[in-house]
Coordinates of C-alpha atoms and ligand atoms in Angstrom, one line a residue:
X97 CA -23.7 -8.1 16.4
X98 CA -20.9 -6.8 14.4
X99 CA -21.1 -3.0 14.0
X100 CA -20.8 -3.3 10.0
X101 CA -23.4 -5.8 9.8
X102 CA -26.2 -3.2 9.6
X103 CA -25.0 -1.9 6.3
X104 CA -25.3 -3.1 2.8
X105 CA -22.4 -5.7 2.3
X106 CA -20.7 -3.8 -0.5
X107 CA -18.6 -0.8 0.9
X108 CA -17.7 1.9 -1.4
X109 CA -13.9 2.3 -1.7
X110 CA -13.0 5.8 -3.0
X111 CA -9.2 5.3 -4.2
X112 CA -10.1 4.6 -7.8
X113 CA -12.6 7.4 -8.5
X114 CA -11.9 8.7 -12.0
X115 CA -10.2 12.0 -11.2
X116 CA -6.8 13.3 -12.0
X117 CA -6.6 16.3 -9.5
X118 CA -8.2 19.5 -8.6
X119 CA -8.1 20.9 -12.3
X120 CA -9.9 17.8 -13.7
X121 CA -13.6 19.4 -13.6
X122 CA -14.8 16.6 -15.8
X123 CA -13.2 13.8 -13.5
X124 CA -14.7 15.8 -10.5
X125 CA -18.0 15.7 -11.9
X126 CA -18.1 12.0 -13.0
X127 CA -16.7 11.2 -9.6
X128 CA -19.4 13.0 -7.6
X129 CA -22.2 11.5 -9.8
X130 CA -20.7 8.0 -9.4
X131 CA -20.7 8.3 -5.6
X132 CA -24.2 9.7 -5.6
X133 CA -25.1 6.6 -7.9
X134 CA -23.5 4.3 -5.4
X135 CA -25.4 5.8 -2.4
X136 CA -28.7 5.8 -4.5
X137 CA -28.0 2.0 -5.2
X138 CA -28.1 1.3 -1.5
X139 CA -24.4 1.4 -0.5
X140 CA -23.8 3.0 2.9
X141 CA -20.2 2.2 4.0
X142 CA -17.9 4.7 2.6
X143 CA -14.2 4.3 3.0
X144 CA -11.9 7.6 2.3
X145 CA -8.3 8.7 3.1
X146 CA -7.3 12.0 2.4
X147 CA -5.0 11.3 -0.5
X148 CA -7.4 9.0 -2.3
X149 CA -8.5 9.7 -5.8
X150 CA -5.5 12.3 -6.2
X151 CA -6.4 13.7 -2.8
X152 CA -10.0 14.8 -4.1
X153 CA -12.0 12.0 -2.5
X154 CA -13.1 14.0 0.6
X155 CA -14.3 17.0 -1.4
X156 CA -16.1 14.5 -4.0
X157 CA -17.8 13.0 -1.0
X158 CA -18.9 16.4 0.4
X159 CA -20.8 17.4 -2.9
X160 CA -22.2 13.7 -3.3
X161 CA -23.4 13.6 0.6
X162 CA -25.1 17.2 0.1
X163 CA -27.1 15.7 -3.0
X164 CA -28.5 12.6 -1.2
X165 CA -31.0 11.9 1.4
X166 CA -29.9 8.3 1.8
X167 CA -28.1 6.9 5.0
X168 CA -24.3 6.6 4.8
X169 CA -21.4 5.8 7.2
X170 CA -18.0 7.3 6.7
X171 CA -14.6 6.6 7.9
X172 CA -12.1 9.2 9.4
X173 CA -8.8 7.9 9.4
X174 CA -5.8 8.7 11.7
X175 CA -2.4 7.2 11.0
X176 CA 0.4 7.1 13.5
X177 CA 3.4 8.8 12.5
X178 CA 1.5 11.4 10.5
X179 CA -0.2 11.9 13.9
X180 CA 0.9 10.9 17.3
X181 CA -1.1 12.4 20.1
X182 CA -4.8 12.6 21.3
X183 CA -4.9 16.1 20.0
X184 CA -3.3 15.5 16.8
X185 CA -6.1 12.8 16.3
X186 CA -8.8 15.3 17.1
X187 CA -7.5 17.8 14.6
X188 CA -7.2 15.2 11.7
X189 CA -10.8 14.1 12.4
X190 CA -12.1 17.8 12.6
X191 CA -10.2 18.1 9.3
X192 CA -11.9 15.0 7.7
X193 CA -15.3 16.1 8.9
X194 CA -14.9 19.9 7.7
X195 CA -13.8 18.7 4.4
X196 CA -16.6 16.4 4.0
X197 CA -19.1 18.9 5.4
X198 CA -20.2 16.8 8.3
X199 CA -20.3 17.4 12.1
X200 CA -20.1 13.6 13.0
X201 CA -18.8 10.2 11.6
X202 CA -19.7 6.7 12.3
X203 CA -16.2 5.4 12.3
X204 CA -12.6 6.6 13.5
X205 CA -10.2 4.4 12.1
X206 CA -6.6 3.9 13.4
X207 CA -5.2 3.7 10.0
X208 CA -2.6 1.2 8.7
X209 CA -1.4 -0.5 11.9
X210 CA 1.8 -2.1 10.6
X211 CA 2.6 -4.2 13.7
X212 CA 2.0 -4.6 17.4
X213 CA 4.6 -2.1 18.2
X214 CA 2.8 0.4 16.4
X215 CA -0.4 -0.5 18.3
X216 CA 1.3 -0.3 21.4
X217 CA 2.1 3.3 20.4
X218 CA -1.3 4.2 19.6
X219 CA -2.4 2.8 22.9
X220 CA -0.2 4.8 24.7
X221 CA -1.3 7.5 27.4
X222 CA -2.3 10.7 25.6
X223 CA -2.0 8.7 22.4
X224 CA -4.2 8.4 19.3
X225 CA -6.6 5.9 20.9
X226 CA -7.0 8.2 23.9
X227 CA -8.2 10.8 21.4
X228 CA -10.7 8.4 19.7
X229 CA -12.0 7.6 23.2
X230 CA -12.5 11.4 23.8
X231 CA -14.2 12.0 20.4
X232 CA -16.6 8.9 21.2
X233 CA -17.6 10.4 24.5
X234 CA -18.4 13.6 22.7
X235 CA -20.6 11.9 20.2
X236 CA -18.1 13.1 17.2
X237 CA -17.6 9.4 16.2
X238 CA -19.5 6.5 17.0
X239 CA -17.0 3.5 17.0
X240 CA -13.5 2.9 17.3
X241 CA -11.9 0.9 14.3
X242 CA -8.7 0.0 12.8
X243 CA -7.1 -1.2 9.5
X244 CA -4.3 -3.8 9.8
X245 CA -1.4 -4.5 7.7
X246 CA 0.6 -6.5 10.3
X247 CA 1.6 -10.0 10.1
X248 CA -1.3 -12.5 11.0
X249 CA 0.1 -13.3 14.3
X250 CA 0.2 -9.5 15.4
X251 CA -3.3 -9.0 13.8
X252 CA -4.5 -11.8 15.9
X253 CA -3.0 -10.1 19.2
X254 CA -4.5 -6.7 18.3
X255 CA -7.9 -8.3 17.6
X256 CA -7.7 -10.2 20.8
X257 CA -7.0 -6.9 22.8
X258 CA -10.6 -6.1 22.0
X259 CA -9.5 -2.3 21.6
X260 CA -11.4 -2.1 18.3
X261 CA -15.2 -2.7 17.3
X262 CA -14.4 -3.2 13.7
X263 CA -11.0 -4.1 11.6
X264 CA -10.5 -3.7 8.0
X265 CA -7.9 -6.3 6.6
X266 CA -6.7 -7.2 3.2
X267 CA -8.5 -10.6 2.1
X268 CA -9.0 -12.4 -0.9
X269 CA -8.6 -16.1 -2.2
X270 CA -4.9 -15.1 -2.9
X271 CA -4.1 -14.8 0.8
X272 CA -7.0 -16.7 2.3
X273 CA -5.0 -19.6 4.0
X274 CA -2.9 -16.9 5.8
X275 CA -5.9 -14.8 6.8
X276 CA -8.4 -17.3 7.9
X277 CA -7.1 -17.5 11.4
X278 CA -7.2 -13.8 11.6
X279 CA -10.9 -13.9 10.6
X280 CA -11.6 -16.7 12.9
X281 CA -10.2 -14.5 15.7
X282 CA -12.3 -11.6 14.9
X283 CA -15.3 -14.1 14.6
X284 CA -14.9 -15.4 18.0
X285 CA -14.4 -11.8 19.5
X286 CA -17.6 -10.5 17.8
X287 CA -15.5 -8.0 15.9
X288 CA -17.0 -6.9 12.6
X289 CA -14.4 -7.1 9.5
X290 CA -14.3 -5.0 6.4
X291 CA -12.4 -6.5 3.7
X292 CA -10.1 -4.4 1.4
X293 CA -8.4 -5.8 -1.8
X294 CA -11.1 -8.6 -2.3
X295 CA -9.6 -8.9 -5.8
X296 CA -6.1 -9.3 -4.8
X297 CA -5.1 -5.6 -5.8
X298 CA -6.4 -6.4 -9.3
X299 CA -4.8 -9.6 -9.8
X300 CA -7.8 -11.7 -9.8
X301 CA -9.8 -9.4 -12.3
X302 CA -6.7 -9.4 -14.7
X303 CA -6.3 -13.3 -14.8
X304 CA -9.8 -14.4 -14.7
X305 CA -9.0 -17.7 -16.7
X306 CA -6.4 -18.6 -14.1
X307 CA -8.7 -18.0 -11.0
X308 CA -11.9 -19.4 -12.8
X309 CA -11.6 -22.3 -10.3
X310 CA -13.3 -20.0 -7.7
X311 CA -16.5 -20.2 -9.7
X312 CA -19.3 -22.4 -8.4
X313 CA -22.5 -23.3 -10.1
X314 CA -24.5 -20.0 -9.5
X315 CA -21.5 -17.8 -10.4
X316 CA -22.2 -18.1 -14.2
X317 CA -18.4 -18.4 -15.0
X318 CA -17.9 -15.0 -13.5
X319 CA -14.6 -14.9 -11.6
X320 CA -14.9 -11.5 -10.2
X321 CA -18.3 -12.2 -8.8
X322 CA -17.0 -15.6 -7.4
X323 CA -14.1 -13.7 -5.8
X324 CA -16.3 -11.0 -4.4
X325 CA -18.6 -13.7 -2.9
X326 CA -15.7 -15.7 -1.6
X327 CA -14.5 -12.8 0.3
X328 CA -17.8 -12.2 1.9
X329 CA -18.4 -16.1 2.6
X330 CA -16.3 -15.9 6.1
X331 CA -18.9 -15.1 8.7
X332 CA -16.7 -12.5 10.3
X333 CA -16.7 -10.4 7.2
X334 CA -19.6 -7.8 6.8
X335 CA -18.3 -5.4 4.3
X336 CA -16.4 -6.1 1.2
X337 CA -15.0 -2.8 -0.1
X338 CA -15.2 -2.3 -3.8
X339 CA -13.1 0.4 -5.6
X340 CA -15.0 1.5 -8.4
X341 CA -13.9 3.4 -11.5
X342 CA -17.1 3.7 -13.4
X343 CA -20.8 3.0 -13.5
X344 CA -20.7 -0.4 -15.0
X345 CA -18.3 -1.6 -12.3
X346 CA -20.3 -0.1 -9.7
X347 CA -23.5 -1.7 -10.7
X348 CA -22.1 -5.1 -11.4
X349 CA -20.6 -5.1 -7.9
X350 CA -23.9 -4.0 -6.4
X351 CA -25.6 -6.8 -8.2
X352 CA -23.5 -9.3 -6.7
X353 CA -24.5 -8.4 -3.1
X354 CA -28.0 -7.6 -4.0
X355 CA -29.1 -11.2 -3.9
X356 CA -28.0 -14.1 -1.6
X357 CA -25.1 -16.0 -2.6
X358 CA -26.3 -18.6 -4.9
X359 CA -24.0 -21.1 -3.0
X360 CA -24.0 -21.7 0.9
X361 CA -21.3 -19.4 1.9
X362 CA -19.8 -22.1 4.1
X363 CA -19.6 -24.5 1.3
X364 CA -18.2 -21.7 -1.1
X365 CA -15.6 -21.0 1.5
X366 CA -14.6 -24.8 1.9
X367 CA -14.7 -25.5 -1.9
X368 CA -12.6 -22.5 -2.8
X369 CA -9.8 -23.2 -0.1
X370 CA -9.6 -26.6 -1.2
X371 CA -8.9 -25.6 -4.9
X372 CA -6.3 -22.8 -3.9
X373 CA -4.4 -25.6 -2.0
X374 CA -4.4 -27.7 -5.2
X375 CA -3.1 -24.9 -7.5
X376 CA -0.2 -26.1 -9.4
X377 CA 3.0 -23.8 -8.5
X378 CA 0.9 -21.5 -6.4
X379 CA 2.2 -20.6 -2.8
X380 CA -0.7 -20.6 -0.5
X381 CA 1.1 -18.5 2.4
X382 CA 0.7 -21.1 4.7
X383 CA 4.4 -20.3 6.0
X384 CA 5.3 -24.0 7.0
X385 CA 8.5 -23.4 5.3
X386 CA 9.5 -20.6 7.3
X387 CA 12.8 -21.1 9.9
X388 CA 15.4 -21.0 7.3
X389 CA 18.7 -21.2 9.2
X390 CA 20.2 -18.4 6.9
X391 CA 17.1 -15.9 7.8
X392 CA 15.7 -16.1 4.2
X393 CA 12.2 -15.0 4.1
X394 CA 11.0 -18.0 2.3
X395 CA 7.2 -17.7 2.4
X396 CA 7.4 -14.1 1.6
X397 CA 9.4 -14.8 -1.4
X398 CA 7.5 -17.7 -2.6
X399 CA 4.1 -15.7 -2.1
X400 CA 5.7 -12.7 -4.2
X401 CA 6.5 -15.2 -6.8
X402 CA 3.0 -16.0 -7.5
X403 CA 3.0 -13.0 -9.7
X404 CA 5.2 -15.0 -12.2
X405 CA 2.2 -17.1 -13.0
X406 CA 0.3 -14.4 -14.3
X407 CA 0.7 -11.8 -17.1
X408 CA 3.2 -9.0 -16.4
X409 CA 1.3 -5.7 -15.9
X410 CA 2.8 -2.2 -16.8
X411 CA 3.3 -0.2 -13.5
X412 CA 5.7 2.5 -12.4
X413 CA 5.2 4.5 -15.8
X414 CA 7.2 1.5 -17.3
X415 CA 5.6 -0.5 -20.1
X416 CA 8.4 -3.1 -20.6
X417 CA 10.5 -5.1 -21.0
X418 CA 8.4 -8.0 -19.5
X419 CA 11.3 -9.0 -17.1
X420 CA 11.4 -5.5 -15.5
X421 CA 7.5 -5.4 -15.2
X422 CA 7.6 -8.8 -13.4
X423 CA 10.7 -7.7 -11.3
X424 CA 8.6 -4.4 -10.3
X425 CA 5.7 -6.8 -9.2
X426 CA 8.1 -9.1 -7.2
X427 CA 10.1 -6.6 -5.3
X428 CA 7.2 -4.3 -4.8
X429 CA 5.3 -7.1 -3.0
X430 CA 8.3 -8.1 -1.0
X431 CA 8.8 -4.4 0.0
X432 CA 5.3 -3.9 1.1
X433 CA 4.6 -7.5 2.8
X434 CA 7.9 -8.0 4.3
X435 CA 10.2 -4.8 4.0
X436 CA 12.9 -7.1 2.7
X437 CA 15.9 -6.5 0.4
X438 CA 19.0 -8.7 0.0
X439 CA 22.0 -7.5 2.1
X440 CA 24.2 -8.5 -1.1
X441 CA 24.3 -10.3 -4.3
X442 CA 25.8 -13.3 -2.6
X443 CA 23.3 -16.1 -2.2
X444 CA 23.1 -17.0 1.3
X445 CA 21.1 -20.5 0.8
X446 CA 23.0 -23.5 2.0
X447 CA 20.7 -25.7 0.3
X448 CA 20.0 -27.6 3.4
X449 CA 16.5 -28.4 2.1
X450 CA 14.5 -27.6 5.4
X451 CA 12.1 -25.2 3.8
X452 CA 11.3 -27.7 0.8
X453 CA 10.8 -30.6 3.1
X454 CA 8.4 -28.6 5.0
X455 CA 6.6 -27.1 2.0
X456 CA 2.9 -28.3 1.7
X457 CA 2.8 -27.7 -2.0
X458 CA 6.1 -29.0 -2.6
X459 CA 7.3 -26.2 -4.2
X460 CA 11.0 -25.8 -5.7
X461 CA 11.9 -23.2 -3.0
X462 CA 15.7 -23.4 -3.1
X463 CA 15.7 -22.7 -6.6
X464 CA 13.1 -19.9 -6.3
X465 CA 15.4 -18.1 -4.0
X466 CA 18.4 -18.4 -6.1
X467 CA 16.2 -16.8 -8.9
X468 CA 15.2 -13.8 -6.5
X469 CA 18.9 -13.2 -5.8
X470 CA 19.8 -13.4 -9.6
X471 CA 16.9 -10.8 -10.3
X472 CA 18.2 -8.7 -7.3
X473 CA 21.6 -8.7 -9.0
X474 CA 20.4 -7.7 -12.3
X475 CA 18.2 -4.9 -11.0
X476 CA 20.8 -3.5 -8.4
X477 CA 18.1 -4.4 -5.6
X478 CA 20.6 -4.9 -2.6
X479 CA 21.8 -2.8 0.1
X480 CA 25.4 -3.3 -1.1
X481 CA 24.3 -2.0 -4.5
X482 CA 22.7 1.1 -3.1
X483 CA 25.8 1.8 -1.3
X484 CA 28.0 1.5 -4.3
X485 CA 25.5 3.6 -6.2
X486 CA 25.7 6.5 -3.5
X487 CA 29.6 6.1 -3.5
X488 CA 29.7 6.4 -7.3
X489 CA 27.3 9.3 -7.3
X490 CA 28.4 11.4 -4.3
X491 CA 31.7 10.3 -2.6
X492 CA 34.9 12.1 -3.0
X493 CA 33.4 14.5 -5.8
X494 CA 34.1 17.8 -4.1
X495 CA 30.7 18.9 -4.2
X496 CA 29.6 21.7 -2.1
X497 CA 25.8 21.6 -2.5
X498 CA 23.8 18.4 -3.7
X499 CA 20.0 19.0 -4.6
X500 CA 17.6 16.2 -4.1
X501 CA 14.6 16.5 -6.6
X502 CA 11.8 16.0 -5.5
X503 CA 11.7 15.9 -1.6
X504 CA 9.9 12.8 -0.3
X505 CA 10.5 9.1 0.4
X506 CA 13.4 8.8 -1.8
X507 CA 15.1 11.8 -0.7
X508 CA 14.7 10.9 2.9
X509 CA 16.1 7.4 2.3
X510 CA 19.0 9.0 0.5
X511 CA 20.0 11.3 3.4
X512 CA 19.6 8.6 5.7
X513 CA 21.5 6.0 3.8
X514 CA 24.4 8.3 3.0
X515 CA 24.7 9.0 6.7
X516 CA 24.6 5.4 7.5
X517 CA 27.3 4.2 4.9
X518 CA 29.7 7.4 4.9
X519 CA 28.8 9.7 8.0
X520 CA 28.0 13.3 7.6
X521 CA 28.6 14.8 4.1
X522 CA 31.0 17.5 3.4
X523 CA 28.5 19.1 1.0
X524 CA 24.9 20.6 1.7
X525 CA 22.0 18.7 0.9
X526 CA 19.2 21.1 -0.9
X527 CA 15.6 19.9 -1.4
X528 CA 13.6 21.1 -4.4
X529 CA 10.0 20.2 -5.3
X530 CA 7.8 21.5 -8.1
X531 CA 4.7 21.7 -5.8
X532 CA 4.2 25.2 -4.8
X533 CA 2.4 24.0 -1.5
X534 CA 5.8 22.6 -0.3
X535 CA 7.8 25.7 -1.1
X536 CA 9.4 27.3 2.1
X537 CA 8.0 24.4 4.1
X538 CA 10.5 22.4 6.2
X539 CA 10.9 18.7 5.5
X540 CA 13.3 16.3 7.2
X541 CA 14.8 19.5 8.8
X542 CA 15.6 21.0 5.6
X543 CA 13.6 23.9 3.9
X544 CA 12.1 22.9 0.3
X545 CA 12.9 25.1 -2.4
X546 CA 11.2 25.9 -5.7
X547 CA 12.9 25.0 -9.0
X548 CA 13.3 28.5 -9.7
X549 CA 15.8 29.0 -6.9
X550 CA 18.0 26.2 -8.6
X551 CA 20.0 29.4 -10.6
X552 CA 20.4 31.4 -7.3
X553 CA 21.3 28.5 -5.3
X554 CA 23.6 26.7 -8.0
X555 CA 24.0 23.0 -6.5
X556 CA 26.7 21.3 -8.1
X557 CA 24.6 18.2 -8.8
X558 CA 20.9 17.6 -8.8
X559 CA 19.9 13.9 -8.0
X560 CA 16.6 13.3 -9.5
X561 CA 15.5 10.6 -7.1
X562 CA 12.0 9.7 -7.8
X563 CA 11.3 6.6 -10.1
X564 CA 7.9 7.2 -11.7
X565 CA 8.6 10.3 -13.7
X566 CA 12.3 10.7 -13.6
X567 CA 12.8 11.0 -17.3
X568 CA 10.0 13.9 -17.2
X569 CA 11.8 15.5 -14.5
X570 CA 15.1 15.4 -16.2
X571 CA 13.7 17.1 -19.2
X572 CA 12.2 19.7 -17.3
X573 CA 15.5 20.6 -15.5
X574 CA 17.6 20.7 -18.5
X575 CA 17.8 24.4 -18.9
X576 CA 19.6 24.6 -15.6
X577 CA 22.7 22.8 -16.8
X578 CA 23.7 26.1 -18.3
X579 CA 24.1 27.3 -14.8
X580 CA 26.7 24.4 -14.4
X581 CA 24.4 22.3 -12.5
X582 CA 24.8 18.6 -13.3
X583 CA 21.9 16.5 -13.6
X584 CA 21.7 12.6 -12.6
X585 CA 19.1 10.1 -12.1
X586 CA 19.4 7.9 -9.3
X587 CA 17.9 4.8 -11.0
X588 CA 19.7 3.4 -14.0
X589 CA 17.2 1.9 -16.5
X590 CA 17.2 -1.7 -15.4
X591 CA 17.2 -0.6 -11.6
X592 CA 14.3 -1.3 -9.2
X593 CA 12.9 1.7 -7.3
X594 CA 14.7 2.4 -4.0
X595 CA 11.2 3.1 -2.5
X596 CA 8.1 1.3 -4.0
Ligands
SF4_867 S1 17.6 -24.7 1.5 FE1 18.2 -22.6 1.5 S2 16.2 -21.3 1.7 FE2 15.7 -23.3 2.4 S3 16.0 -23.5 4.4 FE3 18.1 -24.2 3.7 S4 19.2 -22.3 3.6 FE4 17.0 -21.6 3.9
SF4_868 S1 5.2 -23.9 2.8 FE1 5.1 -23.8 0.5 S2 3.0 -23.2 0.2 FE2 3.3 -22.6 2.4 S3 4.2 -20.5 2.3 FE3 6.0 -21.9 2.0 S4 6.2 -21.9 0.0 FE4 4.3 -21.2 0.1

């Protein structure tokens, strides 16, 4: 029997708890109350990561756990990269337990396995998996699980290794044709599945009309209920994770799983899958179009373009124009699903027609590929454009010191790309951050400075390299211009983020 089967089928996701940070006392109280209500309503499986809910999720859980006498089962997560060795894994689990006020946890999750290679690294002697085994022997954790973000092929290989007793995967009617073989493999191996993103990252809830085809007779026309029931309908799935932002959402999701599915799960499964295949213009992710002689990732592009069928959603602190919002959604999906960006603006498609001949949905793939390249050119989202941008900003300027603000994923990429394109710079890189916790710490082999040090260090240029709050940062740094510090934003107004 699958390890998650003993729990109430709705699991509590803690990413969207309504709190803004440690100073948001009202938000903290609301979140603790919400978790308590979830536990009292019968939810047992609680999914938590350290950065969830503005980094407050573990502390919120600690308070809520202390207030309940209900049974709960919590995850502790260890990600390869952040941690590498068995000892690192132990330290991370101990930190989780201490922060949540617990002495043991039901689940150890090897978090976010991107591909089979990462899995192999986790499994190496002295690695994270070995740490999990030791913790299990000592009774500190009960079960070793993982969350998978790999290709379906790699997921199946990892599942078939039988290293894990439970897996968490992203599954909804949006990616079902792609994911069914993965769930089938888990079912065959008697490995329990917890589903994340059952509403397609919000897309289904935001486009209820479009997805109303998912509703069967017993769903009373409620697309969200139908989508949640669909996620649970595969026999391998024992938990459906629901992120909750308020009590109404919570109770609504609880109600879905408090009574048996009004439709036979296997019938629901079959009916919805049939309808997904029949959606006009919708890419089902079946990947039959793959194998482009020019190495264009046709299936990934077509799946990302599903977003164009729906309303554009404000994101990354941008409210419009619509074209920008669509581009953000498109390239974000391609970035996360495939890590792809065009090399240059030049369209490599030779219009051989292979992809379209193989497409089960008869979609206009060549036109769609040309459109993606047009969008990439208009938003500077190519490797060639990134090179030109760095050249224009930094090469031949006789700078002695260049500040990157803030340090993080963007600054790391900039340093790496500069080296790749132009070799070692003649100037010195400086890193700044407004978060006091980072000051004086080493990041990417360089010390992180506070903004107050700008006047003393006098960089020739500060490159504001984040996307979301670049305008706010620019305004906050204006006073340093009087020290002769030049300020530049990395991203131009229509540009896509260099890191999503
Ligand atoms: S038509 Fe273009 S995208 Fe399709 S397989 Fe041929 S080269 Fe690739
Ligand atoms: S074959 Fe068609 S439906 Fe399948 S992934 Fe490719 S574009 Fe999408």
